[in-house]
Short mmCIF file of C-alpha atoms in Angstrom, two decimals:
data_model
loop_
_atom_site.label_atom_id
_atom_site.label_comp_id
_atom_site.label_asym_id
_atom_site.label_seq_id
_atom_site.Cartn_x
_atom_site.Cartn_y
_atom_site.Cartn_z
CA MET O 178 125.85 58.96 -80.59
CA ASP O 179 125.42 60.82 -77.28
CA ARG O 180 121.75 60.35 -76.37
CA LYS O 181 121.84 63.20 -73.91
CA LYS O 182 122.99 65.75 -76.48
CA ILE O 183 120.42 64.90 -79.08
CA ILE O 184 117.39 64.86 -76.85
CA ASN O 185 115.66 68.23 -76.92
CA ALA O 186 117.80 70.72 -75.02
CA GLY O 187 114.66 72.30 -73.60
CA ILE O 188 114.30 69.41 -71.17
CA ILE O 189 117.48 70.52 -69.39
CA SER O 190 115.63 73.66 -68.25
CA LEU O 191 112.89 71.63 -66.54
CA LEU O 192 114.05 72.33 -62.99
CA VAL O 193 114.52 76.07 -63.56
CA LEU O 194 111.05 76.37 -65.03
CA GLY O 195 109.69 74.41 -62.09
CA VAL O 196 111.09 77.02 -59.70
CA LEU O 197 109.39 79.77 -61.69
CA ALA O 198 106.13 77.83 -61.47
CA LEU O 199 105.92 77.99 -57.66
CA VAL O 200 102.36 78.95 -56.80
CA PHE O 201 99.95 78.87 -53.90
CA PHE O 202 97.59 75.96 -54.54
CA ASP O 203 96.48 72.63 -53.13
CA ASN O 204 97.33 69.19 -54.52
CA LYS O 205 95.50 69.60 -57.81
CA TRP O 206 97.45 67.42 -60.21
CA GLU O 207 96.35 63.89 -60.96
CA LEU O 208 97.66 60.96 -62.93
CA VAL O 209 95.07 59.89 -65.47
CA GLU O 210 95.13 56.37 -66.89
CA PRO O 211 94.52 56.67 -70.65
CA GLN O 212 92.34 54.29 -72.61
CA ASN O 213 94.28 52.17 -75.07
CA VAL O 214 93.14 51.23 -78.57
CA VAL O 215 94.93 49.76 -81.58
CA LEU O 216 94.39 51.08 -85.10
CA GLY O 217 95.41 50.21 -88.61
CA ASP O 218 98.02 47.77 -89.86
CA PRO O 219 98.70 45.14 -87.16
CA GLU O 220 102.23 44.61 -88.50
CA ASN O 221 103.15 48.01 -87.06
CA VAL O 222 101.70 47.24 -83.63
CA PHE O 223 103.64 45.82 -80.69
CA GLU O 224 102.01 42.43 -80.07
CA GLU O 225 104.91 40.49 -78.56
CA LYS O 226 105.46 38.77 -81.91
CA ILE O 227 109.19 38.53 -81.34
CA GLU O 228 110.06 36.46 -78.30
CA ALA O 229 112.33 38.60 -76.16
CA LYS O 230 115.39 37.12 -74.57
CA LYS O 231 114.93 36.43 -70.88
CA SER O 232 117.77 38.84 -70.16
CA TYR O 233 115.61 41.73 -71.36
CA SER O 234 112.91 41.22 -68.75
CA ILE O 235 113.19 43.70 -65.92
CA GLU O 236 112.05 43.54 -62.32
CA ILE O 237 109.94 46.61 -61.62
CA PRO O 238 107.84 47.02 -58.46
CA TYR O 239 104.29 48.33 -58.58
CA ASP O 240 104.94 50.88 -55.83
CA VAL O 241 107.90 52.37 -54.01
CA TYR O 242 108.17 53.85 -50.54
CA GLU O 243 111.53 55.12 -49.34
CA LYS O 244 112.73 57.99 -47.21
CA ILE O 245 115.94 59.35 -48.70
CA ASP O 246 116.61 62.07 -46.12
CA GLU O 247 114.69 64.66 -44.13
CA ASN O 248 113.80 66.65 -47.24
CA ASN O 249 113.36 63.90 -49.83
CA TRP O 250 111.16 60.83 -49.95
CA ILE O 251 109.30 58.60 -52.39
CA ASP O 252 105.74 57.33 -51.91
CA ALA O 253 104.86 56.42 -55.48
CA VAL O 254 102.98 54.10 -57.78
CA VAL O 255 105.05 52.78 -60.69
CA ASP O 256 103.20 52.97 -64.01
CA VAL O 257 104.74 50.48 -66.46
CA PRO O 258 103.05 47.96 -68.79
CA ASP O 259 103.51 44.39 -67.60
CA SER O 260 104.73 43.47 -71.10
CA ILE O 261 107.88 45.52 -70.39
CA ARG O 262 108.36 43.78 -67.06
CA THR O 263 108.23 40.35 -68.72
CA LYS O 264 109.60 40.97 -72.23
CA GLY O 265 111.48 44.27 -72.17
CA PHE O 266 111.28 47.30 -74.44
CA GLN O 267 111.45 46.49 -78.15
CA LYS O 268 113.50 48.99 -80.13
CA ALA O 269 111.51 51.18 -82.49
CA LYS O 270 111.91 54.04 -84.91
CA GLY O 271 109.34 56.58 -86.04
CA THR O 272 109.17 58.48 -89.31
CA VAL O 273 107.16 61.71 -89.35
CA LYS O 274 104.19 61.31 -91.67
CA LYS O 275 103.08 64.00 -94.07
CA ILE O 276 99.49 65.14 -93.61
CA ASP O 277 97.13 64.70 -96.55
CA GLN O 278 95.57 68.18 -96.35
CA GLU O 279 92.69 67.48 -98.70
CA LYS O 280 91.75 64.37 -96.74
CA VAL O 281 91.92 66.21 -93.41
CA LEU O 282 89.83 69.13 -94.67
CA GLY O 283 87.04 66.61 -95.22
CA ILE O 284 86.61 66.46 -91.43
CA ILE O 285 85.38 70.06 -91.34
CA GLU O 286 83.96 70.55 -94.83
CA ASP O 287 80.26 70.06 -94.05
CA TYR O 288 80.06 72.41 -91.06
CA TYR O 289 82.75 75.05 -91.55
CA HIS O 290 82.98 75.28 -95.38
CA PRO O 291 86.69 76.14 -95.28
CA VAL O 292 88.07 78.80 -97.62
CA PHE O 293 91.75 79.08 -98.52
CA GLU O 294 93.21 82.24 -96.96
CA GLY O 295 96.86 82.07 -97.94
CA GLU O 296 100.24 80.52 -97.23
CA ASP O 297 103.82 81.47 -96.50
CA ASP O 298 107.04 79.65 -95.73
CA TYR O 299 105.60 78.53 -92.40
CA ASP O 300 102.01 77.39 -92.90
CA ILE O 301 98.89 77.08 -95.07
CA ARG O 302 95.75 78.77 -93.69
CA TYR O 303 92.00 78.35 -94.05
CA SER O 304 89.01 80.22 -92.58
CA GLY O 305 85.36 79.26 -92.22
CA GLU O 306 82.09 79.44 -90.30
CA ASP O 307 82.08 80.00 -86.51
CA GLY O 308 85.26 82.05 -86.80
CA MET O 309 87.18 78.95 -87.84
CA TYR O 310 90.94 79.22 -88.31
CA PHE O 311 92.73 76.11 -89.59
CA SER O 312 96.44 75.88 -90.39
CA PHE O 313 98.83 73.21 -91.61
CA GLN O 314 102.47 73.77 -90.73
CA LYS O 315 104.92 73.07 -93.53
CA VAL O 316 108.10 72.39 -91.61
CA VAL O 317 106.61 69.80 -89.25
CA GLY O 318 103.66 67.46 -89.64
CA SER O 319 101.21 69.37 -87.48
CA ALA O 320 97.82 71.06 -87.76
CA TYR O 321 95.80 73.49 -85.65
CA LEU O 322 92.07 74.30 -85.57
CA MET O 323 90.46 77.13 -83.58
CA THR O 324 86.80 78.24 -83.53
CA ASP O 325 84.69 80.76 -81.65
CA THR O 326 82.93 77.87 -79.92
CA TYR O 327 86.26 76.51 -78.69
CA ILE O 328 87.14 79.93 -77.27
CA ILE O 329 83.84 79.94 -75.33
CA LEU O 330 84.52 76.44 -73.98
CA ARG O 331 87.93 77.58 -72.77
CA THR O 332 86.33 80.30 -70.66
CA ALA O 333 84.77 77.43 -68.69
CA TYR O 334 87.47 74.74 -68.79
CA GLN O 335 90.84 75.67 -67.30
CA ASP O 336 93.45 72.90 -67.11
CA SER O 337 96.65 74.84 -66.41
CA ILE O 338 97.88 73.72 -62.99
CA GLY O 339 98.61 76.69 -60.77
CA ASP O 340 96.23 79.01 -62.59
CA SER O 341 93.78 80.63 -60.17
CA TYR O 342 90.92 79.53 -62.44
CA TYR O 343 92.08 75.90 -62.64
CA ASN O 344 89.02 73.63 -62.53
CA ARG O 345 89.80 70.44 -64.44
CA GLU O 346 88.70 68.11 -61.63
CA LEU O 347 85.13 69.42 -61.94
CA TYR O 348 84.82 67.58 -65.25
CA ALA O 349 84.46 63.80 -65.18
CA LEU O 350 86.85 61.34 -66.83
CA GLU O 351 85.67 58.61 -69.20
CA SER O 352 82.04 59.55 -68.50
CA ASP O 353 79.13 59.60 -70.97
CA LEU O 354 77.55 62.96 -71.67
CA SER O 355 73.75 63.19 -71.79
CA ASN O 356 73.64 63.44 -75.60
CA PHE O 357 77.03 62.04 -76.59
CA THR O 358 78.67 58.89 -75.24
CA VAL O 359 82.36 58.03 -74.99
CA ASP O 360 81.83 55.24 -77.52
CA GLU O 361 80.25 57.68 -79.96
CA CYS O 362 83.16 60.04 -79.38
CA ASP O 363 85.62 57.25 -80.17
CA GLN O 364 83.80 56.49 -83.41
CA VAL O 365 84.37 60.07 -84.50
CA LEU O 366 87.98 59.92 -83.34
CA GLN O 367 88.54 56.80 -85.43
CA GLU O 368 87.61 58.75 -88.56
CA ILE O 369 89.90 61.61 -87.54
CA TYR O 370 92.79 59.18 -86.95
CA GLU O 371 92.23 57.66 -90.38
CA ARG O 372 92.23 61.04 -92.11
CA PHE O 373 95.41 62.14 -90.33
CA GLY O 374 97.09 58.76 -90.91
CA ILE O 375 97.37 57.81 -87.23
CA LYS O 376 97.77 54.03 -87.01
CA GLY O 377 98.80 51.47 -84.43
CA GLU O 378 98.51 51.95 -80.71
CA VAL O 379 96.71 55.07 -79.46
CA ASN O 380 96.25 56.20 -75.85
CA VAL O 381 93.28 58.49 -75.14
CA ILE O 382 92.07 60.42 -72.10
CA HIS O 383 88.44 61.62 -72.41
CA ARG O 384 87.44 64.60 -70.26
CA ALA O 385 83.64 65.19 -70.34
CA LEU O 386 82.80 68.90 -70.54
CA ASP O 387 79.12 69.02 -69.57
CA TYR O 388 77.27 72.21 -70.37
CA GLN O 389 75.82 72.73 -66.85
CA THR O 390 79.27 72.82 -65.26
CA MET O 391 80.61 74.98 -68.05
CA GLU O 392 77.80 77.47 -67.59
CA ASP O 393 78.59 77.71 -63.86
CA GLU O 394 82.36 77.98 -64.40
CA ALA O 395 82.60 80.27 -67.42
CA VAL O 396 84.45 83.54 -66.75
CA GLU O 397 85.64 86.21 -69.15
CA LEU O 398 88.25 88.82 -68.28
CA ARG O 399 87.65 92.35 -69.49
CA MET O 400 90.40 94.67 -70.65
CA ASP O 401 90.16 96.58 -67.36
CA GLY O 402 90.88 93.37 -65.40
CA THR O 403 87.34 92.78 -64.16
CA GLU O 404 85.47 89.51 -64.59
CA THR O 405 82.14 88.84 -66.23
CA LYS O 406 80.05 85.90 -67.41
CA PRO O 407 80.14 85.29 -71.19
CA ASP O 408 77.11 86.51 -73.11
CA TYR O 409 76.29 83.01 -74.28
CA ASP O 410 73.27 80.70 -74.06
CA TRP O 411 74.55 77.31 -72.93
CA SER O 412 72.67 74.18 -73.98
CA GLU O 413 73.06 70.42 -74.24
CA ASP O 414 74.50 70.93 -77.72
CA ASP O 415 77.62 72.35 -76.04
CA ASN O 416 78.41 69.04 -74.34
CA SER O 417 81.93 68.17 -75.52
CA TYR O 418 84.88 65.86 -74.93
CA HIS O 419 88.35 67.24 -74.41
CA CYS O 420 90.54 64.36 -75.66
CA THR O 421 94.26 64.11 -74.90
CA ILE O 422 95.80 61.69 -77.38
CA SER O 423 99.19 60.04 -77.82
CA GLN O 424 100.54 57.34 -80.05
CA GLY O 425 101.91 54.35 -78.16
CA CYS O 426 105.19 52.44 -78.37
CA ASN O 427 105.54 49.21 -76.38
CA GLY O 428 102.40 50.23 -74.50
CA VAL O 429 103.96 53.56 -73.46
CA SER O 430 102.80 57.03 -74.58
CA VAL O 431 105.03 58.84 -77.08
CA ILE O 432 105.40 62.44 -75.91
CA PRO O 433 107.19 65.29 -77.75
CA SER O 434 110.28 66.33 -75.80
CA TRP O 435 109.14 69.97 -75.63
CA ARG O 436 106.24 68.85 -73.41
CA PHE O 437 108.82 68.12 -70.71
CA GLN O 438 110.03 71.71 -70.50
CA SER O 439 107.65 72.31 -67.59
CA ALA O 440 107.03 69.98 -64.67
CA ALA O 441 103.37 71.02 -64.39
CA ASP O 442 101.10 68.07 -65.22
CA ILE O 443 103.89 66.33 -67.09
CA LEU O 444 102.38 62.84 -66.74
CA ASN O 445 99.10 63.85 -68.35
CA ALA O 446 100.77 65.57 -71.30
CA GLY O 447 99.83 64.26 -74.73
CA ALA O 448 101.03 64.81 -78.27
CA HIS O 449 97.58 65.76 -79.60
CA THR O 450 94.41 67.45 -78.37
CA ILE O 451 91.00 67.13 -80.02
CA VAL O 452 87.83 68.78 -78.68
CA LEU O 453 84.55 67.66 -80.21
CA ASN O 454 80.81 67.58 -79.61
CA LYS O 455 78.15 65.37 -81.18
CA ASP O 456 78.06 67.52 -84.32
CA ARG O 457 81.63 68.53 -85.08
CA VAL O 458 85.25 69.08 -84.11
CA VAL O 459 85.46 72.44 -82.34
CA GLY O 460 89.21 72.53 -81.79
CA LEU O 461 92.33 70.47 -82.36
CA ASP O 462 96.09 70.65 -82.00
CA ILE O 463 97.96 67.87 -83.79
CA ASP O 464 101.72 67.46 -83.33
CA ASP O 465 104.03 65.22 -85.39
CA ILE O 466 102.48 61.86 -86.33
CA TYR O 467 104.84 58.90 -86.55
CA ASP O 468 104.90 55.79 -88.69
CA ILE O 469 106.26 53.47 -85.98
CA LYS O 470 108.33 50.43 -86.98
CA TYR O 471 109.61 47.88 -84.45
CA GLN O 472 113.03 46.29 -84.80
CA GLN O 473 114.24 42.79 -83.91
CA GLU O 474 116.36 44.00 -80.98
CA TYR O 475 115.39 45.13 -77.50
CA GLU O 476 116.71 48.07 -75.50
CA ASP O 477 119.12 47.12 -72.73
CA LEU O 478 117.18 48.90 -69.98
CA LEU O 479 118.85 49.64 -66.68
CA GLU O 480 117.55 47.61 -63.78
CA PHE O 481 114.95 49.58 -61.87
CA SER O 482 117.05 49.41 -58.70
CA GLU O 483 119.85 51.21 -60.59
CA VAL O 484 117.43 53.85 -61.82
CA LEU O 485 116.16 54.39 -58.29
CA ASN O 486 119.70 54.82 -56.99
CA LEU O 487 120.48 57.31 -59.74
CA TYR O 488 117.46 59.37 -58.71
CA LYS O 489 118.56 59.32 -55.07
CA GLN O 490 122.07 60.43 -56.09
CA SER O 491 120.83 63.23 -58.35
CA PRO O 492 122.33 66.58 -57.40
CA THR O 493 119.03 68.17 -58.44
CA ILE O 494 117.11 66.87 -55.44
CA ASN O 495 119.59 68.53 -53.08
CA LYS O 496 120.11 71.70 -55.10
CA TYR O 497 117.35 73.60 -53.31
CA SER O 498 116.33 73.44 -49.66
CA TYR O 499 112.74 72.41 -50.33
CA CYS O 500 110.98 69.21 -49.40
CA LYS O 501 110.40 66.90 -52.35
CA GLU O 502 107.93 64.03 -52.52
CA ILE O 503 107.73 61.71 -55.54
CA THR O 504 104.19 60.35 -56.01
CA ASP O 505 104.39 58.80 -59.51
CA ILE O 506 107.13 56.99 -61.40
CA SER O 507 106.33 56.30 -65.05
CA LEU O 508 107.87 55.37 -68.36
CA ARG O 509 107.43 57.67 -71.32
CA VAL O 510 108.86 57.59 -74.84
CA ILE O 511 110.61 60.59 -76.40
CA PRO O 512 111.32 60.91 -80.14
CA VAL O 513 115.07 61.48 -80.59
CA ALA O 514 116.13 62.96 -83.94
CA GLU O 515 118.37 60.84 -86.15
CA LYS O 516 118.33 62.07 -89.74
CA GLY O 517 115.65 63.97 -91.61
CA ASP O 518 112.20 62.82 -90.52
CA VAL O 519 113.45 59.65 -88.78
CA TYR O 520 113.47 59.41 -84.98
CA THR O 521 114.57 56.83 -82.44
CA LEU O 522 111.80 56.24 -79.90
CA ALA O 523 113.69 56.35 -76.63
CA PRO O 524 112.28 55.26 -73.24
CA VAL O 525 112.74 57.61 -70.28
CA TRP O 526 111.79 57.41 -66.61
CA VAL O 527 109.78 60.28 -65.16
CA PHE O 528 109.95 60.79 -61.39
CA TYR O 529 107.05 63.14 -60.67
CA GLY O 530 105.71 64.75 -57.54
CA ARG O 531 105.80 68.02 -55.67
CA TRP O 532 108.17 70.26 -53.81
CA PHE O 533 107.17 72.57 -51.00
CA ASP O 534 108.50 74.45 -48.00
CA GLU O 535 108.37 73.08 -44.47
CA GLN O 536 105.61 75.52 -43.54
CA GLN O 537 103.45 74.25 -46.44
CA THR O 538 102.88 77.84 -47.56
CA PHE O 539 103.51 76.93 -51.18
CA GLU O 540 104.05 73.92 -53.39
CA ALA O 541 104.66 73.22 -57.06
CA PRO O 542 105.08 70.27 -59.41
CA PHE O 543 108.52 68.67 -59.46
CA ALA O 544 110.01 66.18 -61.91
CA ILE O 545 113.29 64.52 -62.80
CA ILE O 546 113.70 62.63 -66.07
CA LEU O 547 116.26 59.86 -66.52
CA ASP O 548 117.28 58.06 -69.71
CA ALA O 549 116.05 54.47 -69.21
CA VAL O 550 119.10 53.04 -71.01
CA THR O 551 122.01 55.24 -69.92
CA GLY O 552 120.59 56.60 -66.66
CA GLU O 553 121.63 60.13 -67.60
CA GLU O 554 119.51 62.94 -66.17
CA LEU O 555 117.90 64.95 -68.93
#
């Protein structure tokens, strides 16, 4: 089967969308190293149980510096688990899990008192206290929770690169809040994972949203285009964690292919987002959840030197007369549809950085994605 055809066609538009995303801003993107935990049945977790053949090990440097030509160069760290360097990438498949709605509703029962609002061919909807809106999508295994409190938090926390209100770096990573620690947050997340059926390896990025910074940063836009501060009394109770979460495969984050449709912040993209404070979940966006099963075989990954040459030969990097600098090279895993709810978990290389004009009057995120087995540009 042609891997390139079955991977989400939206990825092909990555470069075009990158051009549309050109904006005037400084270097504001960052590569965040997620925390890694293992949940549930250990038989479904990659633990190097099967001794890989030596031929599947792959020599991958930890950094790369190379000038390709006057407009293109690489000065990048290479983010790959050492287990892949020494053992290779064990083949895996994922089956989309169905969400137990009754079990999940237990997460919000005590605070929001959800009430069934209706359903159609697309989703099932609930409402509740604090303007809560909760939906389960029928076609895919996803769920979405929105509250008035979450809307207020979003007036203060802006993480869209290129947005004039972007302020993510003002909020600390992996940092304890005054009334709610990262460990306490993870304890709550563990219960959420269990209720949603998330097992195995999980990668988490915790962004601490402290109420003092949020109070300073909060801005509301009026209908007439003017700005104002929200009419809201901030307190320590508003301290929250914005958690970006992905399942892991071979130590690598599994990312939905649609996340790659824009180059902006592509390396920090996750499959799931959960926002919570010490009392409750205030917002969440859960994408497909996979039951991941490893196979006996290993993927025949291209040597890294071949991948690097394929990047340098890519017509994309010479398609436009902008300077391009690659700052991060990472592996990611994309679910590739097979039949029904079954997916092959396919490794891809992400070459990520920026492109800009010689006068440095603008810059924007830039990325090229290569199939780690075939080398095809996606």
